[in-house]
């Protein structure tokens, strides 16, 4: 970076960066040829009798056979979770519950390299990221919620919190283990039992997590993991659970809300986004460029809160775009297990096709595309980090969630205009603000319709920090004290304050 | 000859005015002709509520609290009229006290429901409650006044605007309350009260894309269908209590915003 600075802003980066490859060994991961459903503390064969193959998206190499749980399997898992809830978990001393969660956190820390490699193998994300972000955060999440398990009365004074029963949880493929942690940790801390369905394309870290549960000696049936596609998820939504927690697309979220209408079942939804990342002319420009890159190319842009709409103040538009394009030429796209890789593989063929379709729409509608020179591997699913300029607010690439490494750039003149454009979306998950002026950060934060606002940073997460959306990005929060509430019933409210 | 009293015309309350239904329809309830609002009246009410809400939310919490306290003052002054309507003076007193109780929450919500979050990094990270926006409220039939106040006050104190569908069989308390609100410094459009047939109005409110939350506490009929319609824009569904006061009743109409503010030299 220092070398770059010396060359001055206007010199393009060298066309080719030479790096020796630095692959992380796969040896630490022991894959089974075929997995079972994890129900009642053991792996069982699916009654459906059906399996599908999970792949390494960077090579399309099949990794293992995974059960496709049918309605009967789902019902069995829910019944098992119900029994476990009634046969002891709900009566277990909260301090003991806490200690199980602490154990899980510790084991995840111990085995983090193994999980990181597996996560990159099955999901396509760079090892640097699964090692430095997904795993530390997953362990931290369990550690954080462990401490709440025996302090719930302090979290919700006068409300007499009590556990719900069985929580049905459906998670996406972009952060498989981290999303599992976000779901399971607060559910167990609140005294519930769990049936969790990992995403169809990324089941392996959740299945390895079952081994962590074994090591932690968690009672059988408290956590059950069932694999499968959307049909399995739909069966879980319809099953006899007390609560559904879903992270995924807005379309599926709405379908779940409709399905649960009138049932009185608790529901939390963490859905899509089309976040504005807003760059003011007084920002620290180089820092902002790093933040833009981290905002949209982190995890191949497979991030619901990705900063996919860049709003740049007109006065710095040209220098910023030039710096950004130059930075893009230095991004290393390739082998997820290479420690130098910045951008890994697209998670699935289906997702790649969706990205390609929206990018084609962007070109069609008249936006100007920029992609750095980049050699992609021959096998696997890949997409070059992409910037669209000359984007109008009405374009599909400015309205729809792409969920890939594609940035749409728009401009603004005044803070009011920035707010108007940023809020011009049915989504409301997150936003970024870049300025050196603290009062402006708070002025903007107050007016942005989004659940998470990052100032002079982006895509930062912490177990103590509540996360979740406004508007069609969903409802309910994960993280922090607020993240416990969706997993509890309160029967004390009426006795209070009357 | 004894004096002939002047009778009131019971109308809607939209945007701070008292219009008749644009449909020109009325129906008879509690011995009076009452406006029978139409789908278009609902849409008009949602539009003015959406326009009024940001300014209501932008008031200082202290100011909003005072406005709601003023509602209690005006309600108290009309105790006799409301007691005649409800047949229960104790209910009127309870409704006044409920407004006072909720008025006091305006400048305390953020302290009770928000948090400062100890994140691992150089950021001041905090979470604050914010209004969800426009709330559709389906008012329960009983108790006519206290049920209405119990559902409306928690919506307002958090900075939301409301489109209220009054009780179909007991609508007069709502219209009477509109007159209280109109003289209480509650900005026009922050509360809009519609009388009419629930089965006609509720689905329009539930499906409206500019309504952010739906309080189904007083809903009757096909409530699952209302909730299904509400999913079109991921509305927050609130199933509250008819006669309860609690900060958690307010929380159902709030969003939580978390801000990562950098620290450093």
PDB file of C-alpha atoms in Angstrom, chain B:
ATOM      1  CA  UNK B   1     -92.024  24.953  24.578  1.00  0.00           C
ATOM      2  CA  UNK B   2     -88.815  23.470  25.887  1.00  0.00           C
ATOM      3  CA  UNK B   3     -85.571  24.136  23.990  1.00  0.00           C
ATOM      4  CA  UNK B   4     -84.678  21.698  21.235  1.00  0.00           C
ATOM      5  CA  UNK B   5     -81.077  20.536  21.704  1.00  0.00           C
ATOM      6  CA  UNK B   6     -78.599  20.840  18.839  1.00  0.00           C
ATOM      7  CA  UNK B   7     -77.492  17.360  17.840  1.00  0.00           C
ATOM      8  CA  UNK B   8     -73.996  16.519  16.748  1.00  0.00           C
ATOM      9  CA  UNK B   9     -73.145  15.125  13.332  1.00  0.00           C
ATOM     10  CA  UNK B  10     -70.715  12.272  13.828  1.00  0.00           C
ATOM     11  CA  UNK B  11     -68.010  12.419  11.177  1.00  0.00           C
ATOM     12  CA  UNK B  12     -64.577  10.996  10.445  1.00  0.00           C
ATOM     13  CA  UNK B  13     -61.331  12.535  11.666  1.00  0.00           C
ATOM     14  CA  UNK B  14     -58.680  12.715   8.927  1.00  0.00           C
ATOM     15  CA  UNK B  15     -55.694  15.043   8.777  1.00  0.00           C
ATOM     16  CA  UNK B  16     -56.999  17.186  11.625  1.00  0.00           C
ATOM     17  CA  UNK B  17     -60.343  17.816   9.890  1.00  0.00           C
ATOM     18  CA  UNK B  18     -63.759  16.264  10.357  1.00  0.00           C
ATOM     19  CA  UNK B  19     -64.919  15.180   6.903  1.00  0.00           C
ATOM     20  CA  UNK B  20     -67.869  13.000   6.035  1.00  0.00           C
ATOM     21  CA  UNK B  21     -67.026   9.799   4.259  1.00  0.00           C
ATOM     22  CA  UNK B  22     -66.186  10.541   0.648  1.00  0.00           C
ATOM     23  CA  UNK B  23     -68.698   7.804  -0.149  1.00  0.00           C
ATOM     24  CA  UNK B  24     -71.505   9.809   1.446  1.00  0.00           C
ATOM     25  CA  UNK B  25     -72.539   6.750   3.431  1.00  0.00           C
ATOM     26  CA  UNK B  26     -73.601   6.511   7.054  1.00  0.00           C
ATOM     27  CA  UNK B  27     -74.807   3.748   9.315  1.00  0.00           C
ATOM     28  CA  UNK B  28     -76.627   3.768  12.632  1.00  0.00           C
ATOM     29  CA  UNK B  29     -74.771   2.891  15.803  1.00  0.00           C
ATOM     30  CA  UNK B  30     -75.528   3.703  19.432  1.00  0.00           C
ATOM     31  CA  UNK B  31     -78.644   5.492  18.222  1.00  0.00           C
ATOM     32  CA  UNK B  32     -76.760   7.935  15.999  1.00  0.00           C
ATOM     33  CA  UNK B  33     -75.942   8.259  12.346  1.00  0.00           C
ATOM     34  CA  UNK B  34     -72.243   7.605  12.006  1.00  0.00           C
ATOM     35  CA  UNK B  35     -70.048   8.052   8.952  1.00  0.00           C
ATOM     36  CA  UNK B  36     -69.360   4.793   7.132  1.00  0.00           C
ATOM     37  CA  UNK B  37     -65.845   5.201   5.813  1.00  0.00           C
ATOM     38  CA  UNK B  38     -64.818   3.751   2.468  1.00  0.00           C
ATOM     39  CA  UNK B  39     -61.631   2.202   1.113  1.00  0.00           C
ATOM     40  CA  UNK B  40     -60.735   5.590  -0.275  1.00  0.00           C
ATOM     41  CA  UNK B  41     -61.116   7.176   3.161  1.00  0.00           C
ATOM     42  CA  UNK B  42     -58.629   4.585   4.463  1.00  0.00           C
ATOM     43  CA  UNK B  43     -56.169   5.448   1.715  1.00  0.00           C
ATOM     44  CA  UNK B  44     -56.567   9.179   2.355  1.00  0.00           C
ATOM     45  CA  UNK B  45     -55.979   8.620   6.052  1.00  0.00           C
ATOM     46  CA  UNK B  46     -52.839   6.562   5.401  1.00  0.00           C
ATOM     47  CA  UNK B  47     -51.504   9.274   3.106  1.00  0.00           C
ATOM     48  CA  UNK B  48     -51.937  12.091   5.629  1.00  0.00           C
ATOM     49  CA  UNK B  49     -50.634   9.869   8.438  1.00  0.00           C
ATOM     50  CA  UNK B  50     -47.483   9.180   6.418  1.00  0.00           C
ATOM     51  CA  UNK B  51     -47.015  12.891   5.826  1.00  0.00           C
ATOM     52  CA  UNK B  52     -47.549  13.846   9.466  1.00  0.00           C
ATOM     53  CA  UNK B  53     -45.497  11.088  11.091  1.00  0.00           C
ATOM     54  CA  UNK B  54     -41.925  12.348  10.493  1.00  0.00           C
ATOM     55  CA  UNK B  55     -42.617  15.702  12.152  1.00  0.00           C
ATOM     56  CA  UNK B  56     -44.324  14.041  15.095  1.00  0.00           C
ATOM     57  CA  UNK B  57     -41.319  11.743  15.507  1.00  0.00           C
ATOM     58  CA  UNK B  58     -38.918  14.660  15.147  1.00  0.00           C
ATOM     59  CA  UNK B  59     -40.427  16.510  18.125  1.00  0.00           C
ATOM     60  CA  UNK B  60     -38.370  16.305  21.253  1.00  0.00           C
ATOM     61  CA  UNK B  61     -39.514  13.504  23.516  1.00  0.00           C
ATOM     62  CA  UNK B  62     -40.257  16.090  26.216  1.00  0.00           C
ATOM     63  CA  UNK B  63     -42.509  17.955  23.808  1.00  0.00           C
ATOM     64  CA  UNK B  64     -44.325  14.810  22.667  1.00  0.00           C
ATOM     65  CA  UNK B  65     -44.867  13.874  26.292  1.00  0.00           C
ATOM     66  CA  UNK B  66     -46.424  17.256  26.975  1.00  0.00           C
ATOM     67  CA  UNK B  67     -48.764  16.976  24.014  1.00  0.00           C
ATOM     68  CA  UNK B  68     -49.974  13.600  25.265  1.00  0.00           C
ATOM     69  CA  UNK B  69     -50.368  15.013  28.753  1.00  0.00           C
ATOM     70  CA  UNK B  70     -52.463  17.747  27.176  1.00  0.00           C
ATOM     71  CA  UNK B  71     -54.694  15.015  25.720  1.00  0.00           C
ATOM     72  CA  UNK B  72     -55.260  13.790  29.275  1.00  0.00           C
ATOM     73  CA  UNK B  73     -56.155  17.324  30.371  1.00  0.00           C
ATOM     74  CA  UNK B  74     -58.713  17.706  27.590  1.00  0.00           C
ATOM     75  CA  UNK B  75     -60.115  14.254  28.265  1.00  0.00           C
ATOM     76  CA  UNK B  76     -60.503  15.040  31.940  1.00  0.00           C
ATOM     77  CA  UNK B  77     -62.394  18.212  31.044  1.00  0.00           C
ATOM     78  CA  UNK B  78     -64.922  16.149  29.110  1.00  0.00           C
ATOM     79  CA  UNK B  79     -65.380  13.525  31.766  1.00  0.00           C
ATOM     80  CA  UNK B  80     -69.121  14.104  31.884  1.00  0.00           C
ATOM     81  CA  UNK B  81     -69.701  13.629  28.136  1.00  0.00           C
ATOM     82  CA  UNK B  82     -67.611  10.472  28.068  1.00  0.00           C
ATOM     83  CA  UNK B  83     -69.279   9.087  31.176  1.00  0.00           C
ATOM     84  CA  UNK B  84     -72.641   9.537  29.453  1.00  0.00           C
ATOM     85  CA  UNK B  85     -71.347   7.692  26.420  1.00  0.00           C
ATOM     86  CA  UNK B  86     -69.717   4.825  28.235  1.00  0.00           C
ATOM     87  CA  UNK B  87     -72.058   4.744  31.198  1.00  0.00           C
ATOM     88  CA  UNK B  88     -69.038   4.377  33.452  1.00  0.00           C
ATOM     89  CA  UNK B  89     -67.222   7.331  34.962  1.00  0.00           C
ATOM     90  CA  UNK B  90     -64.527   5.059  36.393  1.00  0.00           C
ATOM     91  CA  UNK B  91     -63.634   3.997  32.864  1.00  0.00           C
ATOM     92  CA  UNK B  92     -63.196   7.631  31.861  1.00  0.00           C
ATOM     93  CA  UNK B  93     -60.928   8.278  34.830  1.00  0.00           C
ATOM     94  CA  UNK B  94     -58.896   5.202  33.947  1.00  0.00           C
ATOM     95  CA  UNK B  95     -58.568   6.431  30.357  1.00  0.00           C
ATOM     96  CA  UNK B  96     -57.335   9.837  31.538  1.00  0.00           C
ATOM     97  CA  UNK B  97     -54.838   8.210  33.860  1.00  0.00           C
ATOM     98  CA  UNK B  98     -53.669   5.914  31.078  1.00  0.00           C
ATOM     99  CA  UNK B  99     -52.839   8.857  28.844  1.00  0.00           C
ATOM    100  CA  UNK B 100     -50.944  10.475  31.707  1.00  0.00           C
ATOM    101  CA  UNK B 101     -49.044   7.235  32.297  1.00  0.00           C
ATOM    102  CA  UNK B 102     -48.045   6.868  28.666  1.00  0.00           C
ATOM    103  CA  UNK B 103     -47.239  10.588  28.324  1.00  0.00           C
ATOM    104  CA  UNK B 104     -44.555  10.049  30.921  1.00  0.00           C
ATOM    105  CA  UNK B 105     -42.903   7.364  28.828  1.00  0.00           C
ATOM    106  CA  UNK B 106     -42.037   9.623  25.900  1.00  0.00           C
ATOM    107  CA  UNK B 107     -38.688  10.697  27.317  1.00  0.00           C
ATOM    108  CA  UNK B 108     -37.872   7.404  29.063  1.00  0.00           C
ATOM    109  CA  UNK B 109     -38.330   4.828  26.337  1.00  0.00           C
ATOM    110  CA  UNK B 110     -34.849   5.167  24.947  1.00  0.00           C
ATOM    111  CA  UNK B 111     -33.384   4.678  28.396  1.00  0.00           C
ATOM    112  CA  UNK B 112     -35.393   1.565  29.153  1.00  0.00           C
ATOM    113  CA  UNK B 113     -35.537  -0.046  25.704  1.00  0.00           C
ATOM    114  CA  UNK B 114     -32.225   1.126  24.266  1.00  0.00           C
ATOM    115  CA  UNK B 115     -28.701   0.162  25.192  1.00  0.00           C
ATOM    116  CA  UNK B 116     -25.035   0.969  24.911  1.00  0.00           C
ATOM    117  CA  UNK B 117     -23.333  -2.143  23.588  1.00  0.00           C
ATOM    118  CA  UNK B 118     -19.799  -3.149  24.561  1.00  0.00           C
ATOM    119  CA  UNK B 119     -18.393  -4.265  21.207  1.00  0.00           C
ATOM    120  CA  UNK B 120     -14.867  -5.559  20.679  1.00  0.00           C
ATOM    121  CA  UNK B 121     -13.471  -2.616  18.759  1.00  0.00           C
ATOM    122  CA  UNK B 122     -12.962   1.163  18.801  1.00  0.00           C
ATOM    123  CA  UNK B 123     -16.633   2.059  18.386  1.00  0.00           C
ATOM    124  CA  UNK B 124     -19.275   3.629  20.522  1.00  0.00           C
ATOM    125  CA  UNK B 125     -22.104   1.241  19.698  1.00  0.00           C
ATOM    126  CA  UNK B 126     -25.599   2.098  20.822  1.00  0.00           C
ATOM    127  CA  UNK B 127     -29.150   1.001  20.163  1.00  0.00           C
ATOM    128  CA  UNK B 128     -32.121   3.343  20.216  1.00  0.00           C
ATOM    129  CA  UNK B 129     -35.847   2.730  19.696  1.00  0.00           C
ATOM    130  CA  UNK B 130     -37.491   4.548  16.799  1.00  0.00           C
ATOM    131  CA  UNK B 131     -41.083   4.658  15.592  1.00  0.00           C
ATOM    132  CA  UNK B 132     -42.012   2.112  12.957  1.00  0.00           C
ATOM    133  CA  UNK B 133     -44.045   4.722  11.017  1.00  0.00           C
ATOM    134  CA  UNK B 134     -47.740   4.459  10.245  1.00  0.00           C
ATOM    135  CA  UNK B 135     -49.714   2.037  12.416  1.00  0.00           C
ATOM    136  CA  UNK B 136     -53.132   0.639  11.608  1.00  0.00           C
ATOM    137  CA  UNK B 137     -55.159   0.103  14.777  1.00  0.00           C
ATOM    138  CA  UNK B 138     -58.239  -2.091  14.957  1.00  0.00           C
ATOM    139  CA  UNK B 139     -59.956  -0.996  18.145  1.00  0.00           C
ATOM    140  CA  UNK B 140     -61.696  -3.500  20.427  1.00  0.00           C
ATOM    141  CA  UNK B 141     -65.416  -3.034  21.139  1.00  0.00           C
ATOM    142  CA  UNK B 142     -65.110  -3.150  24.903  1.00  0.00           C
ATOM    143  CA  UNK B 143     -64.352  -1.127  26.918  1.00  0.00           C
ATOM    144  CA  UNK B 144     -65.359   1.494  24.380  1.00  0.00           C
ATOM    145  CA  UNK B 145     -63.163   4.344  25.575  1.00  0.00           C
ATOM    146  CA  UNK B 146     -60.490   2.630  27.651  1.00  0.00           C
ATOM    147  CA  UNK B 147     -59.896  -0.022  24.977  1.00  0.00           C
ATOM    148  CA  UNK B 148     -59.360   2.683  22.388  1.00  0.00           C
ATOM    149  CA  UNK B 149     -57.036   4.699  24.611  1.00  0.00           C
ATOM    150  CA  UNK B 150     -55.104   1.594  25.684  1.00  0.00           C
ATOM    151  CA  UNK B 151     -54.333   0.761  22.063  1.00  0.00           C
ATOM    152  CA  UNK B 152     -53.788   4.293  20.765  1.00  0.00           C
ATOM    153  CA  UNK B 153     -51.599   5.850  23.441  1.00  0.00           C
ATOM    154  CA  UNK B 154     -48.705   3.356  23.123  1.00  0.00           C
ATOM    155  CA  UNK B 155     -48.686   3.878  19.349  1.00  0.00           C
ATOM    156  CA  UNK B 156     -48.444   7.649  19.704  1.00  0.00           C
ATOM    157  CA  UNK B 157     -45.912   7.957  22.493  1.00  0.00           C
ATOM    158  CA  UNK B 158     -43.244   6.239  20.423  1.00  0.00           C
ATOM    159  CA  UNK B 159     -43.626   8.774  17.593  1.00  0.00           C
ATOM    160  CA  UNK B 160     -45.873   6.830  15.230  1.00  0.00           C
ATOM    161  CA  UNK B 161     -48.913   8.094  13.374  1.00  0.00           C
ATOM    162  CA  UNK B 162     -52.126   6.076  13.587  1.00  0.00           C
ATOM    163  CA  UNK B 163     -54.990   5.171  11.315  1.00  0.00           C
ATOM    164  CA  UNK B 164     -57.652   3.883  13.660  1.00  0.00           C
ATOM    165  CA  UNK B 165     -60.668   1.815  12.722  1.00  0.00           C
ATOM    166  CA  UNK B 166     -63.113   2.474  15.535  1.00  0.00           C
ATOM    167  CA  UNK B 167     -65.298  -0.149  17.105  1.00  0.00           C
ATOM    168  CA  UNK B 168     -68.128  -0.867  14.693  1.00  0.00           C
ATOM    169  CA  UNK B 169     -70.792  -1.198  17.371  1.00  0.00           C
ATOM    170  CA  UNK B 170     -69.433   1.423  19.809  1.00  0.00           C
ATOM    171  CA  UNK B 171     -67.905   4.139  17.614  1.00  0.00           C
ATOM    172  CA  UNK B 172     -69.023   7.264  19.448  1.00  0.00           C
ATOM    173  CA  UNK B 173     -66.186   7.251  21.977  1.00  0.00           C
ATOM    174  CA  UNK B 174     -63.736   7.371  19.090  1.00  0.00           C
ATOM    175  CA  UNK B 175     -65.387  10.365  17.481  1.00  0.00           C
ATOM    176  CA  UNK B 176     -65.620  12.075  20.822  1.00  0.00           C
ATOM    177  CA  UNK B 177     -61.934  11.358  21.375  1.00  0.00           C
ATOM    178  CA  UNK B 178     -61.171  12.916  17.988  1.00  0.00           C
ATOM    179  CA  UNK B 179     -62.576  16.163  19.334  1.00  0.00           C
ATOM    180  CA  UNK B 180     -60.270  15.846  22.335  1.00  0.00           C
ATOM    181  CA  UNK B 181     -57.260  15.229  20.086  1.00  0.00           C
ATOM    182  CA  UNK B 182     -58.164  18.148  17.844  1.00  0.00           C
ATOM    183  CA  UNK B 183     -57.909  20.496  20.824  1.00  0.00           C
ATOM    184  CA  UNK B 184     -54.761  18.966  22.310  1.00  0.00           C
ATOM    185  CA  UNK B 185     -51.899  20.143  20.077  1.00  0.00           C
ATOM    186  CA  UNK B 186     -51.637  16.680  18.510  1.00  0.00           C
ATOM    187  CA  UNK B 187     -50.634  17.698  14.966  1.00  0.00           C
ATOM    188  CA  UNK B 188     -53.277  17.046  12.314  1.00  0.00           C
ATOM    189  CA  UNK B 189     -52.789  13.689  10.609  1.00  0.00           C
ATOM    190  CA  UNK B 190     -50.960  12.045  13.522  1.00  0.00           C
ATOM    191  CA  UNK B 191     -54.217  10.381  14.555  1.00  0.00           C
ATOM    192  CA  UNK B 192     -56.899   9.567  12.026  1.00  0.00           C
ATOM    193  CA  UNK B 193     -60.112   7.932  13.173  1.00  0.00           C
ATOM    194  CA  UNK B 194     -62.421   6.081  10.848  1.00  0.00           C
ATOM    195  CA  UNK B 195     -65.847   4.717  11.657  1.00  0.00           C
ATOM    196  CA  UNK B 196     -67.541   2.117   9.541  1.00  0.00           C
ATOM    197  CA  UNK B 197     -67.582  -1.592   8.888  1.00  0.00           C
ATOM    198  CA  UNK B 198     -64.499  -3.444  10.034  1.00  0.00           C
ATOM    199  CA  UNK B 199     -64.933  -6.160   7.449  1.00  0.00           C
ATOM    200  CA  UNK B 200     -64.703  -3.475   4.779  1.00  0.00           C
ATOM    201  CA  UNK B 201     -61.921  -1.302   6.208  1.00  0.00           C
ATOM    202  CA  UNK B 202     -59.567  -3.691   7.989  1.00  0.00           C
ATOM    203  CA  UNK B 203     -58.405  -5.628   4.894  1.00  0.00           C
ATOM    204  CA  UNK B 204     -57.589  -2.362   3.099  1.00  0.00           C
ATOM    205  CA  UNK B 205     -55.522  -1.213   6.043  1.00  0.00           C
ATOM    206  CA  UNK B 206     -53.851  -4.622   6.391  1.00  0.00           C
ATOM    207  CA  UNK B 207     -52.849  -4.714   2.731  1.00  0.00           C
ATOM    208  CA  UNK B 208     -51.758  -1.083   2.403  1.00  0.00           C
ATOM    209  CA  UNK B 209     -48.083  -0.892   1.440  1.00  0.00           C
ATOM    210  CA  UNK B 210     -47.510   2.388   3.331  1.00  0.00           C
ATOM    211  CA  UNK B 211     -48.726   1.013   6.635  1.00  0.00           C
ATOM    212  CA  UNK B 212     -45.824  -0.336   8.685  1.00  0.00           C
ATOM    213  CA  UNK B 213     -47.579  -2.122  11.525  1.00  0.00           C
ATOM    214  CA  UNK B 214     -51.011  -3.510  12.257  1.00  0.00           C
ATOM    215  CA  UNK B 215     -52.536  -3.787  15.703  1.00  0.00           C
ATOM    216  CA  UNK B 216     -55.030  -6.650  15.479  1.00  0.00           C
ATOM    217  CA  UNK B 217     -55.962  -6.561  19.169  1.00  0.00           C
ATOM    218  CA  UNK B 218     -59.513  -5.479  18.396  1.00  0.00           C
ATOM    219  CA  UNK B 219     -59.875  -7.388  15.141  1.00  0.00           C
ATOM    220  CA  UNK B 220     -62.695  -9.778  14.606  1.00  0.00           C
ATOM    221  CA  UNK B 221     -63.696 -11.942  11.667  1.00  0.00           C
ATOM    222  CA  UNK B 222     -60.956 -13.422   9.527  1.00  0.00           C
ATOM    223  CA  UNK B 223     -57.874 -12.323  11.456  1.00  0.00           C
ATOM    224  CA  UNK B 224     -55.553 -14.848   9.730  1.00  0.00           C
ATOM    225  CA  UNK B 225     -56.519 -13.288   6.403  1.00  0.00           C
ATOM    226  CA  UNK B 226     -55.612  -9.835   7.743  1.00  0.00           C
ATOM    227  CA  UNK B 227     -52.239 -11.154   8.846  1.00  0.00           C
ATOM    228  CA  UNK B 228     -51.688 -12.759   5.453  1.00  0.00           C
ATOM    229  CA  UNK B 229     -52.406  -9.468   3.730  1.00  0.00           C
ATOM    230  CA  UNK B 230     -50.065  -7.725   6.135  1.00  0.00           C
ATOM    231  CA  UNK B 231     -47.179  -9.914   4.992  1.00  0.00           C
ATOM    232  CA  UNK B 232     -47.119  -8.175   1.605  1.00  0.00           C
ATOM    233  CA  UNK B 233     -44.804  -5.538   3.051  1.00  0.00           C
ATOM    234  CA  UNK B 234     -43.647  -7.456   6.140  1.00  0.00           C
ATOM    235  CA  UNK B 235     -45.855  -5.479   8.535  1.00  0.00           C
ATOM    236  CA  UNK B 236     -45.261  -5.827  12.221  1.00  0.00           C
ATOM    237  CA  UNK B 237     -48.284  -7.568  13.726  1.00  0.00           C
ATOM    238  CA  UNK B 238     -49.198  -6.591  17.262  1.00  0.00           C
ATOM    239  CA  UNK B 239     -51.544  -8.696  19.348  1.00  0.00           C
ATOM    240  CA  UNK B 240     -51.791  -6.607  22.475  1.00  0.00           C
ATOM    241  CA  UNK B 241     -53.980  -6.436  25.523  1.00  0.00           C
ATOM    242  CA  UNK B 242     -57.231  -4.536  25.730  1.00  0.00           C
ATOM    243  CA  UNK B 243     -56.775  -3.090  29.177  1.00  0.00           C
ATOM    244  CA  UNK B 244     -53.139  -2.990  30.151  1.00  0.00           C
ATOM    245  CA  UNK B 245     -50.431  -0.406  30.424  1.00  0.00           C
ATOM    246  CA  UNK B 246     -46.876  -1.472  29.833  1.00  0.00           C
ATOM    247  CA  UNK B 247     -43.787  -0.139  28.072  1.00  0.00           C
ATOM    248  CA  UNK B 248     -43.774  -3.412  26.140  1.00  0.00           C
ATOM    249  CA  UNK B 249     -47.071  -2.406  24.575  1.00  0.00           C
ATOM    250  CA  UNK B 250     -45.137   0.562  23.181  1.00  0.00           C
ATOM    251  CA  UNK B 251     -42.216  -1.621  22.092  1.00  0.00           C
ATOM    252  CA  UNK B 252     -44.381  -3.513  19.607  1.00  0.00           C
ATOM    253  CA  UNK B 253     -44.583  -0.346  17.514  1.00  0.00           C
ATOM    254  CA  UNK B 254     -40.889   0.463  17.644  1.00  0.00           C
ATOM    255  CA  UNK B 255     -37.867  -0.416  15.569  1.00  0.00           C
ATOM    256  CA  UNK B 256     -34.403  -0.700  17.045  1.00  0.00           C
ATOM    257  CA  UNK B 257     -31.567   1.141  15.377  1.00  0.00           C
ATOM    258  CA  UNK B 258     -27.974   0.285  16.163  1.00  0.00           C
ATOM    259  CA  UNK B 259     -25.199   2.745  15.332  1.00  0.00           C
ATOM    260  CA  UNK B 260     -21.475   2.056  15.182  1.00  0.00           C
ATOM    261  CA  UNK B 261     -19.821   5.419  15.824  1.00  0.00           C
ATOM    262  CA  UNK B 262     -16.044   5.470  15.463  1.00  0.00           C
ATOM    263  CA  UNK B 263     -13.750   6.379  18.325  1.00  0.00           C
ATOM    264  CA  UNK B 264     -10.257   7.685  17.814  1.00  0.00           C
ATOM    265  CA  UNK B 265      -8.086  10.757  17.572  1.00  0.00           C
TER     266      UNK B 265
END
